[in-house]
XYZ file of C-alpha atoms in Angstrom:
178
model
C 169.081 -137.244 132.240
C 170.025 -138.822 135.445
C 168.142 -137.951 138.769
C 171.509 -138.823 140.791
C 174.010 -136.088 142.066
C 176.680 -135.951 143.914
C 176.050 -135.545 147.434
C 179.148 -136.916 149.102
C 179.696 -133.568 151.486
C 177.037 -134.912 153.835
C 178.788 -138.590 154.312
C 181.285 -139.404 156.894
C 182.571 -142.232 154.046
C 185.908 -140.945 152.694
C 186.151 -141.249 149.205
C 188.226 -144.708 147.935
C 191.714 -144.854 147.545
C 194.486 -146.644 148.013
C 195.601 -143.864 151.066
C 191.706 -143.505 152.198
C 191.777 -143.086 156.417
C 188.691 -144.114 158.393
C 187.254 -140.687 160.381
C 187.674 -141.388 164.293
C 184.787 -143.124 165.699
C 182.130 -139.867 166.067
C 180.951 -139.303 169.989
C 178.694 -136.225 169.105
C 174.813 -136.505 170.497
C 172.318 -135.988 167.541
C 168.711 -137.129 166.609
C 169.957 -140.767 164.335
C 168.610 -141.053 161.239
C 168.434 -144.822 161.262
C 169.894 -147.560 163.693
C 169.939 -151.276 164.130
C 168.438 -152.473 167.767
C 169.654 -156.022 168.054
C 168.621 -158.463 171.109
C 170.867 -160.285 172.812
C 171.072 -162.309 175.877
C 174.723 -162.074 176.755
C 175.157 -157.882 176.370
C 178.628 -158.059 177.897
C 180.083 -160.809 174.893
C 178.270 -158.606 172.857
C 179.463 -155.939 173.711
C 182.749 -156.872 173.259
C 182.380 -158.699 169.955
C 181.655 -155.182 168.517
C 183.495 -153.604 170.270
C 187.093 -155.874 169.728
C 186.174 -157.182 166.497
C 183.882 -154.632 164.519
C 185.761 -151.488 166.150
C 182.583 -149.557 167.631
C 182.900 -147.973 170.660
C 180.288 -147.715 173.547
C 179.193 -144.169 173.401
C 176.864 -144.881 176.082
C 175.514 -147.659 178.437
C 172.217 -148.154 180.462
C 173.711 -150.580 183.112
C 172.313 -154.392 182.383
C 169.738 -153.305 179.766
C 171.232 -151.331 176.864
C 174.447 -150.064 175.096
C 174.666 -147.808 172.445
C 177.526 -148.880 169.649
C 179.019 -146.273 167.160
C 181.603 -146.373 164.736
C 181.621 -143.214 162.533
C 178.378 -140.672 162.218
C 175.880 -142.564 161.768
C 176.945 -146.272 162.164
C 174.541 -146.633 165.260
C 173.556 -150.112 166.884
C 171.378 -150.539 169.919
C 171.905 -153.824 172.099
C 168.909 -154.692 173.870
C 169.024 -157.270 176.587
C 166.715 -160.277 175.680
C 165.850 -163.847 177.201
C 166.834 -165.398 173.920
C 168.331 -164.990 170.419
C 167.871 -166.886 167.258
C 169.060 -169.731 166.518
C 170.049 -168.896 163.065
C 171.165 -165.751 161.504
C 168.410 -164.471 159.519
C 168.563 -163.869 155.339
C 168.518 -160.136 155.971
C 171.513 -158.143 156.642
C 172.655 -154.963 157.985
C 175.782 -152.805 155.923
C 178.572 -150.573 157.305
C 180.814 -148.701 155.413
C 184.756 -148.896 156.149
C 187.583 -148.401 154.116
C 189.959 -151.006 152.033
C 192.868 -150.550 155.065
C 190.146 -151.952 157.649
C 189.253 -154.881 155.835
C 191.982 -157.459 156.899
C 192.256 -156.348 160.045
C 188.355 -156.597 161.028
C 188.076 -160.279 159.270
C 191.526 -161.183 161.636
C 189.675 -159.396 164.824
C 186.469 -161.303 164.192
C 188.075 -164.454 163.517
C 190.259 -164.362 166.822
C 187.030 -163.948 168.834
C 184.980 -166.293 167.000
C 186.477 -168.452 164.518
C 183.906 -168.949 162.151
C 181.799 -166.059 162.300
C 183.683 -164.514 159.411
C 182.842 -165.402 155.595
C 184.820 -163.388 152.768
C 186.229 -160.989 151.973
C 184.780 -161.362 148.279
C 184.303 -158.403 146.170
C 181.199 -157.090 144.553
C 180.110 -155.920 140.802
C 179.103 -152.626 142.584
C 182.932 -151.914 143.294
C 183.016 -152.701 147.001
C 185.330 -155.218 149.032
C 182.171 -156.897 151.821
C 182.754 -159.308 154.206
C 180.052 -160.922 155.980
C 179.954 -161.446 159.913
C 177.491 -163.401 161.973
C 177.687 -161.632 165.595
C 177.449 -163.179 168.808
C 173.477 -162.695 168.647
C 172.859 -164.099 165.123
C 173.411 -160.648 163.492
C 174.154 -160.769 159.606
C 176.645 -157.892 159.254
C 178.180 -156.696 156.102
C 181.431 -154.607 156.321
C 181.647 -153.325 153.130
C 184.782 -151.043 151.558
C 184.530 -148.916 148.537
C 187.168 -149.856 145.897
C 188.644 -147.011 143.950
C 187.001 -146.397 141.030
C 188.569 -146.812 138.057
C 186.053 -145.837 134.906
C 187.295 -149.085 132.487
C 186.262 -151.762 134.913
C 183.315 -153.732 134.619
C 182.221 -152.557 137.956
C 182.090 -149.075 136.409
C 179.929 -150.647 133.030
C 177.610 -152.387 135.218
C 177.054 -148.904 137.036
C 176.622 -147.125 133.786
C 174.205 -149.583 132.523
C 171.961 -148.654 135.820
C 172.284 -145.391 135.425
C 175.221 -144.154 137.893
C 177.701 -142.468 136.632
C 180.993 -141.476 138.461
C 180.755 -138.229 140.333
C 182.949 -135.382 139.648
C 186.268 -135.889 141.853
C 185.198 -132.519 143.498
C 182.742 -132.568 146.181
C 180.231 -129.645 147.343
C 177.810 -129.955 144.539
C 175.072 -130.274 146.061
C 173.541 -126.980 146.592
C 171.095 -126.615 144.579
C 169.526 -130.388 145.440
C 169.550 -129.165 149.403
């Protein structure tokens, strides 16, 4: 028996296909869940390296000391201004979702701001489409894009053999889990 369920109601993600549409970037106020703060000692290239290239929008600004970054609900980032950055991206990496339309056209957007900040797209055994971005601060960002699912891949083996299985096509399950 598998301790996973299908929970998709409560994600803004849509679900993969080939005619899958981003939701609007969300401007609602709520408590986040989880955010990135990043530092950065330039906050207006920042600023518009996320906001040109990575399509987030600035939901809100404190004039020459923070800006708040969203995409969808829940794709929150928090520039900081900072003396410095460093030098080098770091190993770690943060993720946001989008979907398969949004790929080519966020690797051509980074690229025309910063030519090599862009590496991929390359797709995954998990069954997504990432592409890896180093921002103007030294941020490892992963814009990753669910692939449909299709249940003779090996993508969907090398689920199975974890564990995951592919959710009904129905969402709303998840009552009794809530």
């Amino acid at each position: 028996m598998s301790d996973y369920y299908n929970a998709f109601e409560i994600s803004p993600v849509p679900t993969p296909g080939p005619d899958a549409t981003p939701p609007e970037p969300f401007r609602g106020i709520y408590g986040m869940p989880a955010f990135v703060t990043i530092p950065t000692s330039d906050l207006a290239a920042s600023v518009d390296f996320w906001t040109r290239g990575l399509g987030f929008i600035n939901l809100f600004s404190i004039p020459g000391r923070l800006v708040h970054l969203r995409r969808w609900a829940f794709q929150d980032v928090l520039l900081v201004t900072a003396e410095s950055v460093p030098a080098q991206p770091p190993a770690m990496s943060f993720s946001f979702a989008c979907v398969l339309s949004q790929v080519d056209s966020l690797v051509e957007a980074c690229r025309t701001l910063r030519p090599n900040s862009v590496d991929g797209p390359r797709d995954t055994p998990w069954n997504t489409r990432d592409v890896e971005v180093i921002t103007p601060e030294n941020a490892r960002i992963i814009i990753t894009a669910a692939k449909p699912f299709d249940p003779a891949s090996q993508e969907a083996r090398n689920l199975a053999a974890i564990g995951i299985t592919p959710p009904d096509l129905g969402r709303g399950d998840n009552e009794e889990h809530a």
